[in-house]
């Protein structure tokens, strides 16, 4: 029988930003944490799913404070199928995230210096 790792839960972590693939971003002990089930502005308890030296992946298991940008998803399958990753975030914030994601990718990966839009 394999050894089971101890569950690690970080309590009341503020979610500060967004990451790709529908995950939010938090910082714990100087480490970037990619969080499933939270949006920027939430404060949540996080269960660590995977931990590396410089980053971790976690799941929000309890929301203490809801972000003012959080909305009720309109799709009955939200969170199950994976086709609508940011439906719990206000549409204006979704657009801002997508815009920033494109700019970041073009600058970082493409080496382009883009003008402010």
mmCIF file of C-alpha atoms in Angstrom:
data_model
loop_
_atom_site.group_PDB
_atom_site.id
_atom_site.type_symbol
_atom_site.label_atom_id
_atom_site.label_comp_id
_atom_site.label_asym_id
_atom_site.label_seq_id
_atom_site.Cartn_x
_atom_site.Cartn_y
_atom_site.Cartn_z
ATOM 1 C CA UNK A 1 0.000 0.000 0.000
ATOM 2 C CA UNK A 2 1.346 3.459 -0.936
ATOM 3 C CA UNK A 3 1.924 6.237 1.515
ATOM 4 C CA UNK A 4 -0.712 8.911 1.505
ATOM 5 C CA UNK A 5 0.433 12.506 1.704
ATOM 6 C CA UNK A 6 -1.003 14.603 4.479
ATOM 7 C CA UNK A 7 -3.731 17.016 3.386
ATOM 8 C CA UNK A 8 -2.474 20.588 3.408
ATOM 9 C CA UNK A 9 -5.068 23.337 3.840
ATOM 10 C CA UNK A 10 -4.178 27.022 3.799
ATOM 11 C CA UNK A 11 -6.874 29.054 5.609
ATOM 12 C CA UNK A 12 -8.323 32.380 4.458
ATOM 13 C CA UNK A 13 -6.055 33.098 1.509
ATOM 14 C CA UNK A 14 -6.834 36.245 -0.527
ATOM 15 C CA UNK A 15 -7.141 35.599 -4.259
ATOM 16 C CA UNK A 16 -5.226 38.391 -5.962
ATOM 17 C CA UNK A 17 -5.235 37.747 -9.688
ATOM 18 C CA UNK A 18 -6.025 35.437 -12.539
ATOM 19 C CA UNK A 19 -4.116 32.736 -14.336
ATOM 20 C CA UNK A 20 -4.809 30.765 -17.486
ATOM 21 C CA UNK A 21 -7.165 27.810 -17.865
ATOM 22 C CA UNK A 22 -9.840 29.266 -15.591
ATOM 23 C CA UNK A 23 -7.688 29.346 -12.484
ATOM 24 C CA UNK A 24 -7.139 32.257 -10.146
ATOM 25 C CA UNK A 25 -3.848 33.332 -8.585
ATOM 26 C CA UNK A 26 -2.839 33.684 -4.942
ATOM 27 C CA UNK A 27 0.444 34.003 -3.040
ATOM 28 C CA UNK A 28 1.230 31.833 -0.020
ATOM 29 C CA UNK A 29 4.626 31.997 1.670
ATOM 30 C CA UNK A 30 6.050 33.755 -1.402
ATOM 31 C CA UNK A 31 4.861 30.960 -3.684
ATOM 32 C CA UNK A 32 2.490 31.362 -6.631
ATOM 33 C CA UNK A 33 -0.648 29.290 -6.112
ATOM 34 C CA UNK A 34 -2.986 28.480 -9.007
ATOM 35 C CA UNK A 35 -6.483 28.096 -7.576
ATOM 36 C CA UNK A 36 -9.470 26.289 -9.048
ATOM 37 C CA UNK A 37 -12.918 27.457 -7.937
ATOM 38 C CA UNK A 38 -12.102 31.043 -6.958
ATOM 39 C CA UNK A 39 -12.039 34.451 -8.642
ATOM 40 C CA UNK A 40 -9.890 37.521 -7.908
ATOM 41 C CA UNK A 41 -11.214 39.272 -4.800
ATOM 42 C CA UNK A 42 -12.360 36.098 -3.032
ATOM 43 C CA UNK A 43 -10.904 34.985 0.299
ATOM 44 C CA UNK A 44 -10.867 31.195 0.533
ATOM 45 C CA UNK A 45 -9.537 28.145 2.328
ATOM 46 C CA UNK A 46 -7.344 26.253 -0.136
ATOM 47 C CA UNK A 47 -6.594 22.538 -0.277
ATOM 48 C CA UNK A 48 -3.224 21.875 -1.907
ATOM 49 C CA UNK A 49 -3.523 19.409 -4.780
ATOM 50 C CA UNK A 50 0.057 19.609 -6.069
ATOM 51 C CA UNK A 51 3.086 21.419 -4.632
ATOM 52 C CA UNK A 52 6.413 22.171 -6.268
ATOM 53 C CA UNK A 53 9.321 24.375 -5.159
ATOM 54 C CA UNK A 54 8.100 27.582 -6.803
ATOM 55 C CA UNK A 55 4.381 27.046 -7.248
ATOM 56 C CA UNK A 56 1.399 25.054 -6.057
ATOM 57 C CA UNK A 57 -1.995 24.070 -7.407
ATOM 58 C CA UNK A 58 -4.946 24.227 -5.043
ATOM 59 C CA UNK A 59 -8.710 24.013 -4.925
ATOM 60 C CA UNK A 60 -10.936 26.467 -3.063
ATOM 61 C CA UNK A 61 -12.816 24.396 -0.490
ATOM 62 C CA UNK A 62 -14.541 27.221 1.390
ATOM 63 C CA UNK A 63 -15.189 30.828 0.394
ATOM 64 C CA UNK A 64 -15.060 33.251 3.333
ATOM 65 C CA UNK A 65 -15.463 36.475 1.361
ATOM 66 C CA UNK A 66 -16.976 36.671 -2.106
ATOM 67 C CA UNK A 67 -15.473 38.975 -4.707
ATOM 68 C CA UNK A 68 -17.664 41.890 -5.803
ATOM 69 C CA UNK A 69 -16.876 40.716 -9.360
ATOM 70 C CA UNK A 70 -18.356 37.254 -8.760
ATOM 71 C CA UNK A 71 -21.628 36.499 -10.575
ATOM 72 C CA UNK A 72 -23.960 33.511 -10.749
ATOM 73 C CA UNK A 73 -23.012 31.306 -13.738
ATOM 74 C CA UNK A 74 -25.847 30.989 -16.261
ATOM 75 C CA UNK A 75 -24.810 27.533 -17.530
ATOM 76 C CA UNK A 76 -26.213 24.567 -15.604
ATOM 77 C CA UNK A 77 -23.032 22.612 -16.396
ATOM 78 C CA UNK A 78 -20.568 25.254 -15.167
ATOM 79 C CA UNK A 79 -17.704 23.679 -13.263
ATOM 80 C CA UNK A 80 -18.417 20.205 -14.635
ATOM 81 C CA UNK A 81 -17.685 20.229 -18.369
ATOM 82 C CA UNK A 82 -14.865 22.793 -18.458
ATOM 83 C CA UNK A 83 -16.171 24.668 -21.480
ATOM 84 C CA UNK A 84 -16.931 27.915 -19.675
ATOM 85 C CA UNK A 85 -14.101 28.522 -17.245
ATOM 86 C CA UNK A 86 -14.771 32.128 -16.164
ATOM 87 C CA UNK A 87 -18.584 32.207 -16.089
ATOM 88 C CA UNK A 88 -18.560 33.016 -12.375
ATOM 89 C CA UNK A 89 -16.678 36.265 -13.108
ATOM 90 C CA UNK A 90 -18.424 39.440 -14.353
ATOM 91 C CA UNK A 91 -18.238 39.709 -18.143
ATOM 92 C CA UNK A 92 -16.285 43.001 -18.065
ATOM 93 C CA UNK A 93 -13.628 41.305 -15.918
ATOM 94 C CA UNK A 94 -13.546 38.310 -18.273
ATOM 95 C CA UNK A 95 -12.800 40.669 -21.163
ATOM 96 C CA UNK A 96 -10.079 42.465 -19.173
ATOM 97 C CA UNK A 97 -8.474 39.117 -18.322
ATOM 98 C CA UNK A 98 -8.581 37.907 -21.922
ATOM 99 C CA UNK A 99 -7.099 41.191 -23.177
ATOM 100 C CA UNK A 100 -4.267 41.019 -20.656
ATOM 101 C CA UNK A 101 -3.635 37.350 -21.477
ATOM 102 C CA UNK A 102 -3.187 38.150 -25.182
ATOM 103 C CA UNK A 103 -0.897 41.114 -24.439
ATOM 104 C CA UNK A 104 1.211 39.051 -22.012
ATOM 105 C CA UNK A 105 1.602 36.202 -24.500
ATOM 106 C CA UNK A 106 2.572 38.504 -27.373
ATOM 107 C CA UNK A 107 5.107 40.383 -25.236
ATOM 108 C CA UNK A 108 6.569 37.430 -23.365
ATOM 109 C CA UNK A 109 6.509 34.720 -26.020
ATOM 110 C CA UNK A 110 6.451 36.823 -29.170
ATOM 111 C CA UNK A 111 8.980 39.396 -27.981
ATOM 112 C CA UNK A 112 6.755 42.230 -29.201
ATOM 113 C CA UNK A 113 6.567 45.683 -27.651
ATOM 114 C CA UNK A 114 2.890 46.579 -27.928
ATOM 115 C CA UNK A 115 1.383 50.068 -27.680
ATOM 116 C CA UNK A 116 -1.179 50.750 -24.948
ATOM 117 C CA UNK A 117 -4.749 50.030 -26.142
#
